[in-house]
């Protein structure tokens, strides 16, 4: 990656962190918000807490990471399957597409406690919440990619007596791959939100659970540290999918 691509955002982030450090350390930020100074930690205080409580934070981060990856994979499996079914049958698409859209109108913060009541405090409620959030962008972008298939390429394959499965593998799938990865990147970015909502609804560990505990105990610096770790997880997953896309979709 060229320097001109990553240098401007890096400089902007460093500048914002510097301003935050000055405003928080001087007490200006706390005075402006009308809060006690310990409720408005500076970046240096957050880094200190991140190091001092690293074992606690990493233990809970590992739990959340497992939930995010498992929920994302579940959403990927369901999203790809639904998109393929919609592509192969107009009847199924007309009947099922409104339900896919309706699934995104359900407030996650409302359905999360219901899933906890049904499935308990284990991992399944978190997986289902993450999958519900991640499913839509994967399914919609995959279907959009499949529908972008060049009709001329399909006609050419048919003239060569290619089967329906061969046309799907050799024409439709390559065309749809950029859409699949676009949906996967969006899903990876929002999967963290689903994990936190799931842990807020009911959990015994995880970064979302730790944030709730720290909020009750006014451990503001550790709350920010947990949020920072969540952001790093989302950025890493997004970047990994981007690297995988560059390796697979080499013609793009």
XYZ file of N, CA and C in Angstrom:
756
model
N 0.846 -1.191 0.000
C 0.000 0.000 0.000
C 0.884 1.245 0.000
N 0.577 2.213 -0.846
C 1.379 3.413 -0.956
C 1.198 4.294 0.272
N 2.280 5.050 0.564
C 2.275 5.910 1.760
C 1.156 6.937 1.688
N 0.891 7.457 0.500
C -0.125 8.501 0.373
C -1.528 7.992 0.695
N -1.709 6.663 0.750
C -3.013 6.111 1.083
C -3.253 6.081 2.583
N -2.219 5.697 3.354
C -2.430 5.537 4.790
C -1.907 6.692 5.626
N -1.050 7.548 5.044
C -0.483 8.642 5.828
C -1.512 9.699 6.234
N -2.386 10.172 5.331
C -3.365 11.197 5.750
C -4.284 10.751 6.893
N -4.911 9.536 6.816
C -5.745 9.140 7.953
C -4.946 8.954 9.236
N -3.691 8.465 9.125
C -2.856 8.297 10.315
C -2.571 9.641 10.968
N -2.228 10.629 10.163
C -1.955 11.966 10.708
C -3.206 12.566 11.353
N -4.362 12.339 10.732
C -5.607 12.858 11.298
C -5.903 12.215 12.641
N -5.729 10.893 12.730
C -5.973 10.191 13.999
C -5.020 10.685 15.075
N -3.737 10.831 14.742
C -2.751 11.315 15.716
C -3.090 12.733 16.183
N -3.549 13.562 15.254
C -3.923 14.925 15.630
C -5.112 14.934 16.584
N -6.114 14.100 16.299
C -7.289 14.026 17.173
C -6.919 13.494 18.555
N -6.043 12.480 18.596
C -5.604 11.944 19.882
C -4.832 12.998 20.667
N -3.996 13.765 19.954
C -3.247 14.830 20.614
C -4.159 15.892 21.213
N -5.172 16.295 20.460
C -6.128 17.281 20.972
C -6.898 16.726 22.167
N -7.272 15.460 22.071
C -7.979 14.809 23.184
C -7.102 14.779 24.440
N -5.825 14.443 24.265
C -4.899 14.380 25.394
C -4.770 15.749 26.062
N -4.613 16.771 25.275
C -4.458 18.123 25.824
C -5.732 18.566 26.540
N -6.885 18.331 25.894
C -8.156 18.775 26.474
C -8.484 18.030 27.755
N -8.168 16.693 27.801
C -8.475 15.907 28.990
C -7.482 16.169 30.112
N -6.189 16.244 29.797
C -5.168 16.455 30.826
C -5.275 17.836 31.468
N -5.689 18.832 30.711
C -5.814 20.191 31.242
C -7.097 20.402 32.037
N -8.024 19.448 31.953
C -9.303 19.586 32.635
C -10.350 20.332 31.825
N -9.966 20.808 30.650
C -10.913 21.569 29.815
C -12.102 20.715 29.404
N -11.832 19.466 29.016
C -12.905 18.599 28.539
C -13.901 18.291 29.653
N -13.388 18.021 30.860
C -14.276 17.732 31.990
C -15.112 18.957 32.341
N -14.489 20.128 32.327
C -15.232 21.359 32.638
C -16.294 21.636 31.578
N -15.954 21.384 30.311
C -16.910 21.649 29.226
C -18.118 20.730 29.318
N -17.891 19.487 29.769
C -18.992 18.527 29.895
C -19.665 18.581 31.263
N -19.083 19.343 32.187
C -19.653 19.437 33.529
C -19.502 18.155 34.320
N -18.356 17.459 34.152
C -18.134 16.173 34.803
C -16.875 16.225 35.669
N -16.763 15.234 36.540
C -15.535 15.066 37.294
C -14.424 14.610 36.355
N -13.196 14.955 36.670
C -12.076 14.665 35.765
C -11.869 13.165 35.549
N -12.165 12.327 36.571
C -11.938 10.883 36.401
C -12.941 10.240 35.442
N -14.011 10.969 35.140
C -14.993 10.465 34.180
C -14.608 10.779 32.737
N -13.572 11.587 32.552
C -13.117 11.959 31.206
C -11.633 11.617 31.097
N -11.291 10.343 30.911
C -9.880 9.939 30.891
C -9.173 10.425 29.630
N -7.891 10.640 29.752
C -7.063 11.011 28.610
C -6.571 9.751 27.909
N -6.103 9.868 26.675
C -5.565 8.691 25.975
C -4.437 8.008 26.740
N -3.578 8.791 27.411
C -2.480 8.181 28.170
C -3.011 7.347 29.338
N -4.077 7.808 29.987
C -4.672 7.038 31.079
C -5.306 5.750 30.562
N -5.907 5.828 29.393
C -6.518 4.636 28.798
C -5.445 3.601 28.469
N -4.317 4.052 27.924
C -3.211 3.138 27.606
C -2.662 2.507 28.878
N -2.555 3.298 29.937
C -2.067 2.763 31.217
C -2.989 1.655 31.736
N -4.291 1.906 31.692
C -5.252 0.900 32.153
C -5.211 -0.329 31.249
N -5.056 -0.100 29.963
C -4.990 -1.210 29.014
C -3.818 -2.138 29.347
N -2.722 -1.569 29.810
C -1.566 -2.381 30.177
C -1.736 -3.012 31.555
N -2.202 -2.233 32.523
C -2.325 -2.725 33.898
C -3.358 -3.852 33.995
N -4.474 -3.722 33.259
C -5.546 -4.723 33.310
C -5.562 -5.596 32.064
N -4.408 -5.796 31.475
C -4.339 -6.508 30.197
C -4.863 -7.933 30.288
N -4.597 -8.610 31.405
C -5.072 -9.990 31.533
C -6.596 -10.055 31.549
N -7.215 -9.164 32.311
C -8.675 -9.126 32.385
C -9.285 -8.771 31.034
N -8.716 -7.766 30.381
C -9.258 -7.312 29.099
C -9.062 -8.372 28.021
N -7.884 -8.980 27.975
C -7.618 -10.000 26.953
C -8.489 -11.233 27.145
N -8.716 -11.621 28.396
C -9.580 -12.779 28.664
C -10.984 -12.549 28.131
N -11.511 -11.373 28.385
C -12.857 -11.051 27.895
C -12.862 -10.792 26.391
N -11.771 -10.241 25.869
C -11.686 -9.998 24.425
C -11.687 -11.314 23.653
N -11.044 -12.339 24.193
C -11.010 -13.650 23.537
C -12.417 -14.229 23.424
N -13.211 -14.080 24.494
C -14.596 -14.557 24.466
C -15.394 -13.833 23.384
N -15.254 -12.517 23.344
C -15.988 -11.729 22.349
C -15.530 -12.053 20.937
N -14.237 -12.268 20.749
C -13.716 -12.593 19.419
C -14.288 -13.912 18.913
N -14.375 -14.911 19.782
C -14.963 -16.195 19.388
C -16.409 -16.005 18.949
N -17.160 -15.214 19.710
C -18.562 -14.949 19.357
C -18.670 -14.254 18.009
N -17.802 -13.274 17.784
C -17.860 -12.503 16.539
C -17.547 -13.393 15.334
N -16.481 -14.169 15.424
C -16.081 -15.014 14.295
C -17.140 -16.081 14.013
N -17.641 -16.728 15.072
C -18.654 -17.771 14.882
C -19.950 -17.184 14.326
N -20.380 -16.056 14.862
C -21.597 -15.414 14.365
C -21.450 -14.947 12.930
N -20.270 -14.424 12.587
C -20.015 -13.982 11.219
C -20.060 -15.163 10.248
N -19.441 -16.280 10.620
C -19.449 -17.457 9.751
C -20.866 -18.003 9.568
N -21.662 -17.970 10.627
C -23.057 -18.401 10.520
C -23.817 -17.498 9.556
N -23.606 -16.190 9.667
C -24.264 -15.241 8.762
C -23.788 -15.434 7.325
N -22.495 -15.721 7.150
C -21.956 -15.935 5.804
C -22.594 -17.156 5.161
N -22.699 -18.238 5.907
C -23.307 -19.461 5.388
C -24.774 -19.217 4.999
N -25.531 -18.584 5.890
C -26.956 -18.341 5.622
C -27.140 -17.311 4.510
N -26.336 -16.243 4.521
C -26.471 -15.202 3.509
C -26.184 -15.700 2.118
N -25.107 -16.479 1.961
C -24.775 -17.032 0.648
C -25.844 -18.021 0.186
N -26.327 -18.845 1.113
C -27.353 -19.815 0.753
C -28.643 -19.156 0.295
N -29.071 -18.127 1.005
C -30.301 -17.423 0.639
C -30.133 -16.717 -0.701
N -28.979 -16.085 -0.919
C -28.746 -15.373 -2.179
C -28.786 -16.339 -3.365
N -28.195 -17.508 -3.210
C -28.210 -18.497 -4.296
C -29.637 -18.985 -4.562
N -30.407 -19.229 -3.499
C -31.803 -19.652 -3.689
C -32.612 -18.584 -4.399
N -32.412 -17.331 -4.023
C -33.138 -16.234 -4.670
C -32.747 -16.122 -6.139
N -31.490 -16.397 -6.444
C -31.027 -16.303 -7.824
C -31.594 -17.417 -8.687
N -31.738 -18.598 -8.131
C -32.166 -19.756 -8.923
C -33.675 -19.842 -9.076
N -34.425 -19.123 -8.243
C -35.887 -19.212 -8.317
C -36.510 -17.842 -8.099
N -37.184 -17.332 -9.126
C -37.881 -16.048 -8.994
C -39.011 -16.133 -7.971
N -39.680 -17.288 -7.912
C -40.772 -17.462 -6.960
C -40.258 -17.361 -5.522
N -39.157 -18.036 -5.251
C -38.561 -17.983 -3.915
C -38.109 -16.554 -3.593
N -37.533 -15.860 -4.570
C -37.075 -14.487 -4.344
C -38.236 -13.558 -4.030
N -39.310 -13.662 -4.810
C -40.459 -12.782 -4.562
C -41.103 -13.061 -3.209
N -41.101 -14.330 -2.810
C -41.714 -14.683 -1.524
C -40.806 -14.359 -0.350
N -39.495 -14.564 -0.528
C -38.588 -14.450 0.607
C -37.914 -13.109 0.794
N -37.783 -12.324 -0.284
C -37.042 -11.057 -0.166
C -37.676 -10.103 0.838
N -39.009 -9.948 0.841
C -39.606 -9.077 1.870
C -39.293 -9.529 3.300
N -39.177 -10.843 3.507
C -38.836 -11.337 4.844
C -37.402 -10.987 5.209
N -36.502 -11.027 4.215
C -35.112 -10.642 4.471
C -35.039 -9.179 4.875
N -35.788 -8.332 4.174
C -35.812 -6.908 4.524
C -36.442 -6.712 5.895
N -37.522 -7.438 6.158
C -38.217 -7.297 7.449
C -37.332 -7.708 8.615
N -36.394 -8.633 8.360
C -35.513 -9.072 9.446
C -34.646 -7.935 9.969
N -34.431 -6.918 9.140
C -33.605 -5.792 9.570
C -34.413 -4.687 10.242
N -35.731 -4.835 10.260
C -36.566 -3.831 10.937
C -36.761 -4.159 12.412
N -36.310 -5.343 12.835
C -36.445 -5.746 14.232
C -35.318 -5.117 15.037
N -35.612 -4.264 16.006
C -34.539 -3.665 16.815
C -33.781 -4.735 17.586
N -32.480 -4.786 17.375
C -31.660 -5.810 18.020
C -31.732 -5.695 19.531
N -31.770 -4.471 20.029
C -31.789 -4.266 21.474
C -33.077 -4.798 22.099
N -34.116 -4.993 21.274
C -35.385 -5.533 21.759
C -35.381 -7.054 21.708
N -34.868 -7.603 20.604
C -34.918 -9.059 20.442
C -33.831 -9.768 21.250
N -32.761 -9.069 21.605
C -31.664 -9.708 22.343
C -32.125 -10.311 23.670
N -32.879 -9.582 24.506
C -33.333 -10.213 25.761
C -34.242 -11.414 25.533
N -35.032 -11.384 24.447
C -35.910 -12.516 24.140
C -35.082 -13.760 23.833
N -34.005 -13.585 23.056
C -33.145 -14.717 22.722
C -32.450 -15.268 23.962
N -32.110 -14.374 24.888
C -31.498 -14.836 26.138
C -32.493 -15.672 26.941
N -33.762 -15.240 26.958
C -34.791 -16.007 27.669
C -34.966 -17.382 27.032
N -34.931 -17.431 25.698
C -35.139 -18.697 24.990
C -33.938 -19.632 25.102
N -32.717 -19.087 24.963
C -31.531 -19.933 24.836
C -30.574 -19.841 26.024
N -30.892 -19.014 27.005
C -30.037 -18.922 28.183
C -28.864 -17.982 27.982
N -27.889 -18.058 28.904
C -26.757 -17.141 28.914
C -25.541 -17.690 28.170
N -25.724 -18.754 27.407
C -24.612 -19.333 26.663
C -24.270 -18.521 25.431
N -23.571 -19.170 24.504
C -23.068 -18.465 23.331
C -24.123 -18.287 22.238
N -25.168 -19.139 22.241
C -26.121 -19.115 21.129
C -26.862 -17.795 20.952
N -27.346 -17.137 22.008
C -28.000 -15.842 21.784
C -27.070 -14.830 21.109
N -25.794 -14.812 21.490
C -24.841 -13.877 20.879
C -24.633 -14.204 19.403
N -24.509 -15.506 19.100
C -24.310 -15.909 17.702
C -25.494 -15.493 16.842
N -26.693 -15.707 17.348
C -27.892 -15.373 16.571
C -28.023 -13.869 16.364
N -27.685 -13.084 17.372
C -27.761 -11.628 17.237
C -26.735 -11.136 16.224
N -25.508 -11.646 16.319
C -24.473 -11.257 15.352
C -24.874 -11.686 13.946
N -25.373 -12.909 13.809
C -25.790 -13.406 12.491
C -26.931 -12.569 11.928
N -27.859 -12.145 12.784
C -28.983 -11.329 12.322
C -28.500 -10.000 11.758
N -27.510 -9.404 12.404
C -26.982 -8.123 11.932
C -26.150 -8.297 10.662
N -25.350 -9.367 10.612
C -24.424 -9.565 9.492
C -25.076 -10.189 8.263
N -26.187 -10.873 8.454
C -26.822 -11.624 7.371
C -27.246 -10.726 6.215
N -27.868 -9.601 6.513
C -28.469 -8.759 5.478
C -27.443 -8.240 4.463
N -26.350 -7.578 4.879
C -25.404 -7.088 3.864
C -24.790 -8.193 3.024
N -24.571 -9.361 3.616
C -23.992 -10.468 2.845
C -24.980 -10.961 1.805
N -26.224 -11.200 2.213
C -27.230 -11.732 1.297
C -27.531 -10.744 0.171
N -27.737 -9.488 0.506
C -28.127 -8.491 -0.500
C -26.995 -8.235 -1.487
N -25.778 -8.073 -1.001
C -24.657 -7.805 -1.913
C -24.328 -9.015 -2.773
N -24.476 -10.220 -2.224
C -24.244 -11.423 -3.034
C -25.289 -11.548 -4.131
N -26.551 -11.332 -3.781
C -27.615 -11.397 -4.787
C -27.413 -10.343 -5.863
N -27.016 -9.146 -5.459
C -26.753 -8.086 -6.430
C -25.611 -8.482 -7.360
N -24.583 -9.120 -6.805
C -23.472 -9.568 -7.639
C -23.892 -10.646 -8.620
N -24.718 -11.583 -8.169
C -25.199 -12.637 -9.063
C -26.049 -12.069 -10.200
N -26.811 -11.040 -9.898
C -27.692 -10.455 -10.922
C -26.935 -9.582 -11.907
N -25.656 -9.303 -11.629
C -24.838 -8.508 -12.556
C -24.192 -9.369 -13.650
N -24.493 -10.647 -13.647
C -23.903 -11.553 -14.634
C -24.234 -11.091 -16.050
N -23.235 -11.086 -16.908
C -23.405 -10.657 -18.294
C -24.269 -11.676 -19.049
N -25.434 -11.265 -19.570
C -26.288 -12.207 -20.320
C -25.586 -12.794 -21.545
N -24.710 -12.009 -22.162
C -23.995 -12.515 -23.331
C -23.081 -13.686 -22.960
N -22.451 -13.602 -21.778
C -21.594 -14.697 -21.335
C -22.413 -15.952 -21.065
N -23.607 -15.760 -20.527
C -24.477 -16.908 -20.259
C -24.919 -17.553 -21.568
N -25.289 -16.718 -22.544
C -25.715 -17.256 -23.839
C -24.574 -18.007 -24.527
N -23.364 -17.477 -24.395
C -22.222 -18.148 -25.002
C -22.000 -19.517 -24.365
N -22.115 -19.589 -23.033
C -21.946 -20.865 -22.342
C -23.026 -21.855 -22.757
N -24.251 -21.354 -22.926
C -25.329 -22.246 -23.362
C -25.096 -22.749 -24.782
N -24.536 -21.882 -25.632
C -24.248 -22.319 -27.002
C -23.188 -23.403 -27.032
N -22.377 -23.465 -25.988
C -21.359 -24.504 -25.871
C -21.882 -25.721 -25.128
N -23.211 -25.727 -24.903
C -23.885 -26.852 -24.249
C -23.439 -27.026 -22.790
N -23.169 -25.892 -22.125
C -22.782 -25.942 -20.710
C -24.016 -26.176 -19.850
N -23.845 -26.924 -18.789
C -24.956 -27.186 -17.870
C -25.218 -25.959 -17.000
N -26.371 -25.985 -16.290
C -26.715 -24.870 -15.410
C -25.690 -24.706 -14.297
N -25.226 -25.823 -13.769
C -24.229 -25.747 -12.698
C -22.905 -25.200 -13.209
N -22.534 -25.560 -14.452
C -21.283 -25.056 -15.022
C -21.369 -23.554 -15.252
N -22.517 -23.076 -15.716
C -22.697 -21.641 -15.909
C -22.598 -20.917 -14.564
N -23.188 -21.518 -13.548
C -23.152 -20.893 -12.220
C -21.714 -20.810 -11.701
N -20.953 -21.900 -11.841
C -19.591 -21.944 -11.311
C -18.647 -21.043 -12.090
N -18.772 -21.032 -13.401
C -17.756 -20.383 -14.233
C -18.106 -18.957 -14.639
N -19.369 -18.584 -14.531
C -19.774 -17.237 -14.951
C -20.358 -16.439 -13.780
N -21.371 -16.996 -13.127
C -22.080 -16.237 -12.108
C -21.252 -16.052 -10.835
N -20.602 -17.099 -10.361
C -19.812 -16.991 -9.125
C -18.669 -15.983 -9.264
N -17.850 -16.041 -10.330
C -16.799 -15.023 -10.458
C -17.353 -13.601 -10.514
N -18.506 -13.431 -11.171
C -19.114 -12.103 -11.240
C -19.582 -11.633 -9.868
N -20.063 -12.567 -9.068
C -20.631 -12.212 -7.769
C -19.586 -12.024 -6.672
N -18.374 -12.537 -6.867
C -17.369 -12.504 -5.800
C -17.087 -11.102 -5.248
N -16.946 -10.057 -6.077
C -16.746 -8.724 -5.500
C -17.894 -8.305 -4.579
N -19.123 -8.644 -4.952
C -20.255 -8.330 -4.093
C -20.236 -9.120 -2.794
N -19.818 -10.377 -2.885
C -19.709 -11.208 -1.684
C -18.735 -10.584 -0.700
N -17.590 -10.169 -1.187
C -16.581 -9.586 -0.298
C -17.004 -8.212 0.223
N -17.731 -7.459 -0.581
C -18.244 -6.179 -0.093
C -19.202 -6.396 1.078
N -20.121 -7.329 0.912
C -21.043 -7.641 2.001
C -20.322 -8.181 3.221
N -19.285 -9.008 2.997
C -18.539 -9.581 4.119
C -17.788 -8.501 4.883
N -17.232 -7.524 4.182
C -16.517 -6.442 4.874
C -17.474 -5.609 5.716
N -18.641 -5.313 5.166
C -19.637 -4.563 5.940
C -20.063 -5.359 7.166
N -20.297 -6.648 6.970
C -20.716 -7.507 8.079
C -19.650 -7.577 9.163
N -18.378 -7.665 8.767
C -17.298 -7.728 9.752
C -17.241 -6.469 10.599
N -17.548 -5.329 9.978
C -17.497 -4.066 10.714
C -18.621 -3.954 11.737
N -19.796 -4.515 11.421
C -20.935 -4.371 12.332
C -21.102 -5.570 13.251
N -20.324 -6.631 13.027
C -20.444 -7.817 13.884
C -20.116 -7.491 15.332
N -19.191 -6.562 15.547
C -18.814 -6.149 16.901
C -20.016 -5.572 17.633
N -20.842 -4.813 16.923
C -22.030 -4.209 17.538
C -22.969 -5.308 18.025
N -23.169 -6.319 17.201
C -24.032 -7.430 17.597
C -23.511 -8.157 18.815
N -22.191 -8.354 18.881
C -21.608 -9.046 20.035
C -21.828 -8.257 21.317
N -21.653 -6.952 21.251
C -21.840 -6.113 22.441
C -23.297 -6.118 22.887
N -24.222 -5.985 21.936
C -25.647 -6.027 22.287
C -26.003 -7.367 22.929
N -25.472 -8.448 22.375
C -25.750 -9.766 22.928
C -25.235 -9.912 24.343
N -24.049 -9.395 24.612
C -23.484 -9.488 25.955
C -24.183 -8.544 26.925
N -24.673 -7.432 26.423
C -25.444 -6.540 27.293
C -26.761 -7.191 27.717
N -27.338 -7.981 26.821
C -28.621 -8.616 27.146
C -28.460 -9.690 28.202
N -27.319 -10.360 28.213
C -27.098 -11.396 29.219
C -25.821 -12.163 28.940
N -24.841 -12.001 29.804
C -23.572 -12.703 29.626
C -22.835 -12.760 30.954
N -21.880 -13.638 31.019
C -21.047 -13.769 32.213
C -19.610 -13.383 31.937
N -19.292 -13.111 30.676
C -17.959 -12.662 30.299
C -18.040 -12.024 28.919
N -16.944 -11.392 28.504
C -16.918 -10.698 27.224
C -16.701 -9.210 27.432
N -16.282 -8.520 26.384
C -16.003 -7.094 26.509
C -17.270 -6.288 26.761
N -18.392 -6.713 26.150
C -19.652 -6.030 26.424
C -20.048 -6.148 27.885
N -19.877 -7.338 28.430
C -20.144 -7.574 29.855
C -19.207 -6.735 30.717
N -17.922 -6.682 30.337
C -16.954 -5.899 31.103
C -17.290 -4.417 31.065
N -17.750 -3.926 29.924
C -18.143 -2.517 29.816
C -19.301 -2.201 30.758
N -20.283 -3.107 30.836
C -21.402 -2.898 31.765
C -20.915 -2.849 33.210
N -20.020 -3.750 33.580
C -19.494 -3.764 34.941
C -18.698 -2.498 35.238
N -17.890 -2.070 34.298
C -17.093 -0.861 34.501
C -17.969 0.383 34.560
N -19.053 0.390 33.807
C -19.984 1.515 33.849
C -20.625 1.641 35.229
N -20.992 0.503 35.815
C -21.595 0.521 37.139
C -20.598 0.961 38.206
N -19.308 0.653 37.993
C -18.278 0.984 38.973
C -17.530 2.274 38.634
N -17.995 2.982 37.587
C -17.381 4.241 37.146
C -15.908 4.064 36.768
N -15.573 2.885 36.235
C -14.219 2.639 35.730
C -14.166 3.107 34.272
N -14.191 4.434 34.092
C -14.343 4.996 32.751
C -13.154 4.690 31.857
N -11.959 4.755 32.402
C -10.767 4.503 31.588
C -10.766 3.089 31.033
N -11.174 2.117 31.855
C -11.208 0.733 31.373
C -12.336 0.535 30.368
N -13.426 1.288 30.500
C -14.481 1.237 29.494
C -13.933 1.655 28.135
N -13.196 2.767 28.116
C -12.608 3.234 26.866
C -11.599 2.219 26.334
N -10.856 1.567 27.229
C -9.894 0.561 26.797
C -10.608 -0.608 26.118
N -11.740 -1.030 26.674
C -12.513 -2.119 26.064
C -13.055 -1.709 24.702
N -13.522 -0.472 24.594
C -14.017 0.033 23.309
C -12.883 0.055 22.279
N -11.697 0.445 22.728
C -10.539 0.456 21.829
C -10.233 -0.939 21.309
N -10.288 -1.930 22.175
C -10.024 -3.308 21.758
C -11.087 -3.782 20.771
N -12.347 -3.425 21.017
C -13.417 -3.782 20.086
C -13.178 -3.170 18.709
N -12.730 -1.932 18.693
C -12.444 -1.270 17.418
C -11.304 -1.963 16.685
N -10.283 -2.355 17.426
C -9.148 -3.053 16.816
C -9.602 -4.382 16.218
N -10.470 -5.100 16.929
C -10.984 -6.369 16.412
C -11.722 -6.148 15.090
N -12.589 -5.142 15.053
C -13.357 -4.864 13.839
C -12.440 -4.472 12.686
N -11.453 -3.628 12.962
C -10.529 -3.193 11.908
C -9.714 -4.370 11.376
N -9.265 -5.244 12.269
C -8.479 -6.402 11.843
C -9.302 -7.347 10.976
N -10.548 -7.608 11.382
C -11.397 -8.491 10.579
C -11.677 -7.876 9.209
N -11.976 -6.584 9.193
C -12.225 -5.882 7.931
C -10.993 -5.977 7.015
N -9.807 -5.768 7.591
C -8.579 -5.793 6.804
C -8.270 -7.201 6.299
N -8.510 -8.206 7.130
C -8.264 -9.587 6.710
C -9.147 -9.969 5.522
N -10.404 -9.556 5.574
C -11.303 -9.853 4.456
C -10.850 -9.103 3.204
N -10.369 -7.866 3.379
C -9.841 -7.126 2.243
C -8.637 -7.811 1.617
N -7.738 -8.338 2.456
C -6.576 -9.066 1.935
C -7.000 -10.343 1.220
N -7.977 -11.038 1.791
C -8.478 -12.253 1.139
C -9.110 -11.918 -0.204
N -9.815 -10.807 -0.280
C -10.420 -10.398 -1.552
C -9.349 -10.133 -2.603
N -8.277 -9.472 -2.198
C -7.200 -9.177 -3.158
C -6.550 -10.460 -3.651
N -6.518 -11.485 -2.797
C -5.912 -12.749 -3.204
C -6.828 -13.562 -4.097
N -8.145 -13.464 -3.873
C -9.105 -14.290 -4.618
C -9.584 -13.585 -5.879
N -9.984 -12.323 -5.755
C -10.528 -11.578 -6.899
C -9.377 -10.819 -7.538
N -8.478 -11.540 -8.156
C -7.261 -10.920 -8.685
C -7.512 -10.107 -9.945
N -8.621 -10.380 -10.618
C -8.890 -9.679 -11.875
C -9.545 -8.320 -11.642
N -9.927 -8.020 -10.386
C -10.659 -6.780 -10.145
C -9.664 -5.623 -10.047
